[in-house]
Coordinates of C-alpha atoms in Angstrom, one line a residue:
X28 CA -24.1 -14.2 -31.2
X29 CA -24.0 -13.1 -27.5
X30 CA -24.3 -15.7 -24.7
X31 CA -27.8 -14.2 -23.8
X32 CA -29.1 -14.7 -27.3
X33 CA -27.7 -18.1 -27.5
X34 CA -29.5 -19.1 -24.3
X35 CA -32.6 -17.3 -25.3
X36 CA -33.0 -19.7 -28.3
X37 CA -34.6 -22.2 -25.9
X38 CA -34.4 -20.8 -22.4
X39 CA -36.2 -17.4 -22.5
X40 CA -35.5 -15.8 -19.2
X41 CA -36.2 -18.8 -16.9
X42 CA -33.2 -21.0 -17.3
X43 CA -33.2 -24.6 -18.3
X44 CA -34.9 -27.4 -16.5
X45 CA -32.8 -30.4 -15.9
X46 CA -33.5 -33.2 -18.3
X47 CA -32.6 -36.9 -18.2
X48 CA -29.0 -36.9 -19.5
X49 CA -27.5 -40.4 -19.5
X50 CA -23.8 -40.0 -20.3
X51 CA -21.2 -42.8 -20.2
X52 CA -19.0 -42.5 -17.1
X53 CA -15.4 -41.5 -18.0
X54 CA -14.2 -42.5 -14.6
X55 CA -14.2 -45.7 -12.6
X56 CA -17.7 -46.3 -11.2
X57 CA -16.5 -46.7 -7.6
X58 CA -15.1 -43.2 -7.4
X59 CA -16.9 -40.8 -5.1
X60 CA -18.7 -37.7 -6.5
X61 CA -17.2 -34.5 -5.1
X62 CA -20.7 -32.9 -4.8
X63 CA -22.1 -35.8 -2.8
X64 CA -19.0 -35.7 -0.5
X65 CA -19.4 -32.0 0.2
X66 CA -23.2 -32.3 0.6
X67 CA -22.7 -34.5 3.6
X68 CA -21.5 -31.5 5.5
X69 CA -23.7 -28.8 4.0
X70 CA -26.1 -28.3 6.8
X71 CA -25.5 -25.6 9.4
X72 CA -23.6 -22.3 9.3
X73 CA -20.0 -23.3 10.1
X74 CA -17.1 -24.0 7.8
X75 CA -16.6 -27.5 6.6
X76 CA -15.0 -29.7 9.3
X77 CA -11.4 -30.9 9.0
X78 CA -12.5 -34.3 7.6
X79 CA -14.2 -32.6 4.6
X80 CA -11.2 -30.6 3.6
X81 CA -9.4 -33.4 1.7
X82 CA -11.4 -33.9 -1.5
X83 CA -12.0 -37.5 -2.8
X84 CA -9.7 -36.9 -5.8
X85 CA -6.6 -36.1 -3.7
X86 CA -5.1 -39.5 -4.0
X87 CA -5.3 -39.2 -7.8
X88 CA -3.0 -36.1 -7.7
X89 CA 0.1 -38.1 -6.7
X90 CA 3.3 -36.4 -7.7
X91 CA 1.7 -33.0 -8.4
X92 CA 2.5 -29.9 -6.6
X93 CA 0.0 -29.5 -3.8
X94 CA -1.7 -26.3 -3.1
X95 CA -3.9 -25.2 -0.1
X96 CA -7.6 -25.4 -1.2
X97 CA -8.3 -22.7 -3.7
X98 CA -4.6 -21.6 -3.6
X99 CA -3.6 -22.2 -7.2
X100 CA -6.7 -20.4 -8.6
X101 CA -6.3 -17.7 -6.1
X102 CA -2.7 -17.1 -6.7
X103 CA -2.9 -17.2 -10.5
X104 CA -6.1 -15.3 -10.4
X105 CA -4.3 -12.5 -8.6
X106 CA -0.8 -12.8 -10.2
X107 CA -1.4 -14.0 -13.8
X108 CA -2.7 -17.1 -15.5
X109 CA -1.6 -19.8 -17.9
X110 CA -0.5 -19.6 -21.5
X111 CA -2.1 -21.1 -24.7
X112 CA -5.6 -20.4 -23.4
X113 CA -7.2 -20.0 -26.7
X114 CA -5.9 -23.3 -27.9
X115 CA -7.2 -25.0 -24.8
X116 CA -10.6 -23.5 -25.2
X117 CA -10.8 -24.5 -28.8
X118 CA -9.9 -28.2 -27.9
X119 CA -12.5 -28.3 -25.2
X120 CA -15.2 -26.7 -27.3
X121 CA -14.5 -29.2 -30.1
X122 CA -14.6 -32.1 -27.7
X123 CA -17.8 -30.8 -26.0
X124 CA -19.5 -30.5 -29.5
X125 CA -18.5 -34.1 -30.2
X126 CA -19.9 -35.4 -26.9
X127 CA -23.2 -33.6 -27.4
X128 CA -23.5 -34.8 -31.0
X129 CA -22.6 -38.4 -30.1
X130 CA -22.2 -39.2 -26.4
X131 CA -20.1 -42.2 -26.9
X132 CA -17.6 -43.5 -24.4
X133 CA -14.7 -42.5 -26.6
X134 CA -16.0 -39.0 -27.1
X135 CA -16.7 -38.6 -23.4
X136 CA -13.3 -39.9 -22.4
X137 CA -11.6 -37.4 -24.7
X138 CA -13.7 -34.5 -23.4
X139 CA -13.3 -35.4 -19.8
X140 CA -9.6 -35.9 -20.1
X141 CA -9.2 -32.4 -21.4
X142 CA -11.2 -31.0 -18.5
X143 CA -9.1 -32.9 -16.0
X144 CA -5.8 -31.8 -17.5
X145 CA -6.1 -28.1 -17.3
X146 CA -7.2 -25.6 -14.7
X147 CA -10.4 -23.9 -15.9
X148 CA -9.1 -20.5 -14.9
X149 CA -6.7 -20.7 -17.8
X150 CA -9.5 -21.0 -20.5
X151 CA -12.9 -20.4 -19.1
X152 CA -13.4 -16.8 -20.1
X153 CA -12.5 -17.6 -23.8
X154 CA -14.6 -20.8 -23.7
X155 CA -17.7 -18.8 -22.6
X156 CA -17.1 -16.2 -25.4
X157 CA -16.9 -19.0 -28.0
X158 CA -19.9 -21.1 -26.9
X159 CA -22.5 -18.9 -28.6
X160 CA -20.5 -19.1 -31.9
X161 CA -20.8 -22.9 -32.0
X162 CA -24.0 -23.4 -34.1
X163 CA -24.2 -27.1 -33.3
X164 CA -24.4 -26.7 -29.5
X165 CA -27.8 -26.8 -27.9
X166 CA -28.0 -24.7 -24.6
X167 CA -30.2 -27.4 -23.2
X168 CA -27.7 -30.1 -23.9
X169 CA -24.9 -28.0 -22.5
X170 CA -27.0 -27.4 -19.3
X171 CA -27.7 -31.1 -18.9
X172 CA -24.1 -32.1 -19.3
X173 CA -22.8 -29.4 -16.8
X174 CA -25.5 -30.4 -14.2
X175 CA -24.5 -34.0 -14.6
X176 CA -20.7 -33.2 -14.2
X177 CA -21.2 -30.8 -11.3
X178 CA -23.3 -33.5 -9.5
X179 CA -21.4 -36.6 -10.4
X180 CA -17.8 -35.9 -11.3
X181 CA -15.1 -37.1 -8.8
X182 CA -12.5 -34.7 -10.2
X183 CA -12.1 -31.0 -9.3
X184 CA -11.2 -29.4 -12.6
X185 CA -14.3 -30.8 -14.4
X186 CA -16.5 -29.6 -11.5
X187 CA -15.0 -26.1 -11.7
X188 CA -15.7 -25.9 -15.4
X189 CA -19.3 -27.1 -14.7
X190 CA -19.9 -24.5 -12.0
X191 CA -18.6 -21.7 -14.4
X192 CA -20.9 -22.7 -17.2
X193 CA -23.9 -23.2 -14.9
X194 CA -23.7 -19.5 -14.2
X195 CA -25.7 -19.0 -17.4
X196 CA -28.5 -21.3 -16.2
X197 CA -29.9 -19.4 -13.1
X198 CA -32.5 -21.8 -11.8
X199 CA -33.0 -22.3 -8.1
X200 CA -31.7 -25.8 -8.3
X201 CA -28.5 -24.7 -10.0
X202 CA -27.9 -21.9 -7.5
X203 CA -28.3 -24.4 -4.7
X204 CA -25.9 -26.9 -6.5
X205 CA -23.1 -24.4 -7.0
X206 CA -23.5 -22.9 -3.5
X207 CA -23.0 -26.3 -2.0
X208 CA -19.9 -26.9 -4.0
X209 CA -18.6 -23.5 -3.0
X210 CA -18.6 -24.5 0.6
X211 CA -15.1 -26.1 -0.2
X212 CA -12.5 -23.4 -0.8
X213 CA -11.3 -25.3 -3.9
X214 CA -14.6 -24.2 -5.7
X215 CA -15.5 -21.0 -4.0
X216 CA -14.0 -18.7 -6.6
X217 CA -16.1 -20.4 -9.2
X218 CA -19.2 -20.3 -7.2
X219 CA -18.7 -16.5 -6.4
X220 CA -18.4 -15.7 -10.1
X221 CA -21.4 -18.0 -10.9
X222 CA -23.6 -16.5 -8.3
X223 CA -23.0 -12.9 -9.4
X224 CA -24.3 -14.0 -12.8
X225 CA -27.2 -16.0 -11.4
X226 CA -28.5 -13.6 -8.7
X227 CA -30.4 -10.3 -8.9
X228 CA -28.1 -7.5 -7.7
X229 CA -30.1 -6.9 -4.5
X230 CA -29.3 -10.5 -3.4
X231 CA -25.5 -10.3 -3.9
X232 CA -24.7 -8.9 -0.4
X233 CA -26.6 -11.4 1.7
X234 CA -25.8 -14.5 -0.4
X235 CA -22.1 -13.8 -0.8
X236 CA -21.7 -12.8 2.9
X237 CA -23.5 -16.0 4.1
X238 CA -21.1 -18.1 2.1
X239 CA -18.1 -16.0 3.1
X240 CA -18.9 -16.8 6.8
X241 CA -18.5 -20.6 6.0
X242 CA -15.0 -20.4 4.4
X243 CA -11.8 -19.0 5.9
X244 CA -9.1 -19.1 3.3
X245 CA -9.0 -18.2 -0.4
X246 CA -12.7 -18.6 -0.7
X247 CA -13.4 -15.8 1.8
X248 CA -10.9 -13.6 -0.1
X249 CA -12.7 -14.2 -3.4
X250 CA -16.1 -13.6 -1.9
X251 CA -15.2 -10.4 -0.1
X252 CA -13.6 -9.0 -3.3
X253 CA -16.9 -9.6 -5.2
X254 CA -19.2 -8.0 -2.6
X255 CA -20.9 -4.9 -3.9
X256 CA -19.4 -1.6 -2.8
X257 CA -22.6 -0.8 -0.9
X258 CA -23.5 -3.5 1.6
X259 CA -25.8 -3.7 4.5
X260 CA -24.9 -2.4 8.0
X261 CA -24.8 -6.0 9.3
X262 CA -22.3 -6.9 6.5
X263 CA -20.2 -3.8 7.2
X264 CA -19.9 -4.7 10.9
X265 CA -19.0 -8.4 10.1
X266 CA -16.3 -7.1 7.7
X267 CA -14.7 -5.0 10.3
X268 CA -15.2 -7.4 13.3
X269 CA -14.1 -10.6 11.7
X270 CA -14.6 -10.8 8.0
X271 CA -11.1 -9.5 7.1
X272 CA -9.5 -12.4 9.0
X273 CA -8.5 -15.3 6.8
X274 CA -6.0 -18.1 6.8
X275 CA -4.0 -16.8 3.8
X276 CA -3.1 -13.1 4.3
X277 CA -5.2 -10.4 5.7
X278 CA -3.5 -8.0 3.3
X279 CA -5.7 -9.6 0.6
X280 CA -9.0 -8.5 2.4
X281 CA -7.9 -5.4 4.2
X282 CA -8.7 -2.8 1.6
X283 CA -12.1 -4.3 0.7
X284 CA -13.1 -4.5 4.3
X285 CA -11.9 -0.9 5.1
X286 CA -13.8 0.5 2.1
X287 CA -16.9 -1.7 2.0
X288 CA -17.0 -1.8 5.8
X289 CA -16.8 2.1 6.1
X290 CA -14.0 1.8 8.5
X291 CA -13.5 5.5 9.2
X292 CA -17.2 6.0 9.8
X293 CA -17.2 3.1 12.3
X294 CA -14.3 4.7 14.2
X295 CA -15.9 8.2 14.1
X296 CA -18.6 7.5 16.8
X297 CA -17.8 8.1 20.5
X298 CA -18.1 4.5 21.6
X299 CA -16.7 1.6 19.7
X300 CA -16.8 -2.0 21.1
X301 CA -13.7 -4.0 21.6
X302 CA -14.4 -6.4 18.6
X303 CA -14.7 -3.6 16.1
X304 CA -11.8 -1.7 17.5
X305 CA -9.4 -4.7 17.5
X306 CA -10.5 -5.5 14.0
X307 CA -10.0 -2.0 12.8
X308 CA -6.4 -2.2 14.1
X309 CA -5.8 -5.5 12.3
X310 CA -7.1 -4.0 9.0
X311 CA -5.0 -0.8 9.3
X312 CA -1.8 -2.9 10.1
X313 CA -2.5 -5.1 7.1
X314 CA -2.9 -2.0 4.9
X315 CA 0.4 -0.7 6.2
X316 CA 2.1 -4.0 5.6
X317 CA 1.1 -3.9 1.9
X318 CA 2.0 -6.7 -0.4
X319 CA -0.1 -8.4 -2.9
X320 CA -3.3 -6.3 -2.9
X321 CA -4.3 -2.6 -2.5
X322 CA -2.8 -1.1 0.6
X323 CA -2.6 2.1 2.7
X324 CA -1.5 4.1 -0.4
X325 CA -4.8 3.2 -2.1
X326 CA -6.9 4.2 0.9
X327 CA -7.6 7.9 1.1
X328 CA -9.1 7.8 4.5
X329 CA -6.1 5.9 5.9
X330 CA -4.5 8.8 7.9
X331 CA -7.8 9.8 9.6
X332 CA -8.6 6.1 10.3
X333 CA -5.3 5.5 11.9
X334 CA -5.7 8.7 14.0
X335 CA -9.2 7.8 15.1
X336 CA -8.2 4.2 16.0
X337 CA -5.4 5.5 18.2
X338 CA -7.5 8.1 19.8
X339 CA -10.1 5.4 20.8
X340 CA -7.5 2.9 21.9
X341 CA -5.7 5.5 24.0
X342 CA -8.8 5.8 26.3
X343 CA -9.9 2.2 26.0
X344 CA -9.4 -0.6 28.6
X345 CA -8.9 -3.0 25.7
X346 CA -5.8 -5.0 26.4
X347 CA -5.7 -7.3 23.4
X348 CA -2.1 -7.5 22.5
X349 CA -2.9 -7.3 18.8
X350 CA -3.7 -3.7 19.5
X351 CA -0.3 -3.0 21.0
X352 CA 1.4 -4.6 17.9
X353 CA -0.9 -2.7 15.5
X354 CA -0.2 0.6 17.3
X355 CA 3.5 0.0 16.8
X356 CA 3.0 -0.7 13.1
X357 CA 1.1 2.5 12.6
X358 CA 3.7 4.5 14.5
X359 CA 6.6 2.9 12.5
X360 CA 4.8 3.8 9.2
X361 CA 4.1 7.4 10.3
X362 CA 7.7 7.8 11.4
X363 CA 9.4 6.3 8.4
X364 CA 11.2 9.1 6.6
X365 CA 11.7 6.8 3.6
X366 CA 8.0 6.9 2.7
X367 CA 7.1 9.3 -0.1
X368 CA 5.4 11.9 2.2
X369 CA 5.0 14.4 -0.6
X370 CA 2.6 12.0 -2.3
X371 CA 1.0 10.8 1.0
X372 CA 0.2 14.3 2.1
X373 CA -2.2 14.6 -0.7
X374 CA -4.0 11.6 0.9
X375 CA -4.2 13.3 4.3
X376 CA -0.9 12.3 5.9
X377 CA 0.0 15.9 7.0
X378 CA 2.9 16.7 9.3
X379 CA 0.3 17.5 11.9
X380 CA -1.5 14.2 11.9
X381 CA 1.8 12.3 11.8
X382 CA 2.8 14.1 15.0
X383 CA -0.5 13.4 16.6
X384 CA -0.1 9.7 15.7
X385 CA 3.5 9.7 17.2
X386 CA 2.2 11.2 20.4
X387 CA -0.6 8.7 20.6
X388 CA 1.6 5.7 19.9
X389 CA 4.0 6.8 22.7
X390 CA 1.2 7.2 25.2
X391 CA -0.4 3.9 24.3
X392 CA 2.8 1.9 24.4
X393 CA 3.5 3.3 27.9
X394 CA 0.2 2.0 29.3
X395 CA 0.6 -0.5 32.2
X396 CA -2.1 -2.7 30.8
X397 CA 0.2 -4.2 28.3
X398 CA 2.8 -5.3 30.8
X399 CA 0.1 -7.0 32.9
X400 CA -1.4 -8.8 29.8
X401 CA 2.0 -9.9 28.6
X402 CA 3.0 -11.4 31.9
X403 CA -0.3 -13.2 32.0
X404 CA -0.1 -14.7 28.5
X405 CA 3.5 -15.8 28.8
X406 CA 2.0 -18.5 31.1
X407 CA -0.8 -19.3 28.8
X408 CA -1.4 -22.8 27.5
X409 CA -2.8 -21.5 24.2
X410 CA -0.1 -21.3 21.5
X411 CA -1.5 -18.2 19.9
X412 CA -1.7 -16.3 23.1
X413 CA 1.8 -17.3 24.1
X414 CA 3.5 -16.4 20.9
X415 CA 1.6 -13.1 20.6
X416 CA 2.8 -12.3 24.1
X417 CA 6.4 -13.0 23.0
X418 CA 6.1 -10.5 20.2
X419 CA 4.6 -7.9 22.4
X420 CA 7.3 -8.5 25.1
X421 CA 10.0 -7.7 22.5
X422 CA 8.2 -4.4 21.7
X423 CA 8.2 -3.5 25.4
X424 CA 11.8 -4.6 26.0
X425 CA 10.9 -7.4 28.3
X426 CA 13.3 -10.4 28.6
X427 CA 11.2 -13.5 28.1
X428 CA 14.0 -16.1 28.0
X429 CA 13.0 -17.8 31.3
X430 CA 9.3 -18.1 30.2
X431 CA 10.4 -19.6 26.9
X432 CA 12.6 -22.0 28.6
X433 CA 9.9 -23.1 31.0
X434 CA 7.5 -23.6 28.2
X435 CA 10.0 -25.8 26.2
X436 CA 10.5 -27.8 29.4
X437 CA 6.8 -28.5 29.9
X438 CA 5.8 -28.8 26.1
X439 CA 8.7 -30.7 24.6
X440 CA 6.9 -31.2 21.3
X441 CA 7.2 -27.4 20.6
X442 CA 10.4 -26.1 19.0
X443 CA 11.4 -23.0 20.8
X444 CA 15.1 -23.6 20.2
X445 CA 15.7 -20.5 18.0
X446 CA 14.2 -18.2 20.6
X447 CA 16.2 -19.8 23.3
X448 CA 19.4 -19.4 21.4
X449 CA 19.0 -15.7 21.2
X450 CA 21.2 -15.2 24.2
X451 CA 24.9 -14.4 25.0
X452 CA 24.8 -15.9 28.5
X453 CA 27.1 -18.9 29.0
X454 CA 24.9 -20.1 31.8
X455 CA 21.8 -20.1 29.6
X456 CA 23.6 -21.8 26.8
X457 CA 24.6 -24.6 29.2
X458 CA 20.9 -25.0 30.2
X459 CA 19.8 -25.1 26.6
X460 CA 22.3 -27.9 25.9
X461 CA 21.2 -29.9 28.9
X462 CA 17.5 -29.6 27.9
X463 CA 18.2 -30.5 24.3
X464 CA 20.0 -33.7 25.4
X465 CA 16.9 -34.6 27.4
X466 CA 14.4 -33.8 24.7
X467 CA 16.1 -34.5 21.3
X468 CA 17.6 -37.6 19.8
X469 CA 20.8 -35.8 18.8
X470 CA 22.5 -39.0 17.5
X471 CA 19.7 -39.6 15.0
X472 CA 19.8 -35.9 14.0
X473 CA 23.5 -36.3 13.4
X474 CA 23.0 -39.3 11.2
X475 CA 20.3 -37.5 9.2
X476 CA 22.7 -34.6 8.6
X477 CA 25.4 -36.9 7.4
X478 CA 23.0 -38.5 4.9

């Protein structure tokens, strides 16, 4: 029996209405519900604040390998999952049947322990395939239990399982419930998949994009991957201007943003504002860097997009140093003889366009605006501006040792020692040692090394 037919036995097309579902608590009564914890910060349009990033169950994970929020599911979702998935699904299905048949404390404890012990990504697809084949399961009872778990559970894995199964009960209340949980990156993947099942196709773009603007890591990656190929002009602009940026790797989002954001078309107009131009450069550099996701070799418009980006930048006053670094990355790729140009020529990387790119890169790097901006940002208080200026200075052949030394003097909590040690000057080495004696407890460091 299909999942749709199973649900249709009692749901028709409307989804289940939540019923009273008194279940025995399989956790201590003083533990905080994850949903209620996140809901405290649900209002507004910004990502969750720092104090909301640590989930209430964090202290119960003592001794386990810690991942950034959503990291384990994101990594294994992209790079392979767990073994014995069918056995896990069978165990959970059996325990679920027992709970719904007789919701005793013993049955609930067994079921909940199984949910806690295993990441749902390992087994959830198999479990949803098997649910309709379990004749004793009532869709209404499954719905009520999943709403109860999603709303009340203090542990992340049971909440993830509940979100995944609520995908088949698309009421307004359930959509709101899973969307609130998806504000935390630990749950965004499950929310993204659930919403794709819950929403009409015409609502995918607006709903997923609104949530993507409120997450910045793995959650944003998962949502952008699941956006439809055709999105609104507003979403396309957001993807190119800032949507690609995330706290994991821009390589994960670059291809989706380039294709769904229609990057080449955006660069084919006469006037492109600084935000879109800089974003385009970041996306192209990430595609060239390659790595864990589709890259420049999978983007047929890559050569033309790089050429248009450089053409626009060459006549732009935009002095964001990211553009200088991105220009260098494009030039290095186009000039790398180790690339398989026979294959790449089919994708538009002709000898002619590579030469045009080389000429543009040379002209752009020679522009005076970069030197002015580097000198300005080497005195900046902002860490990001300073270290970006260091990278740009190396590209321009500027000696930044004195600026790095001055920064270490004034900001002793920073660790610029590696940069400072990149010198062959005895006089500079003497100054480094004197500064280290002033700022570091060398005796304590020596004792730690002996231990």
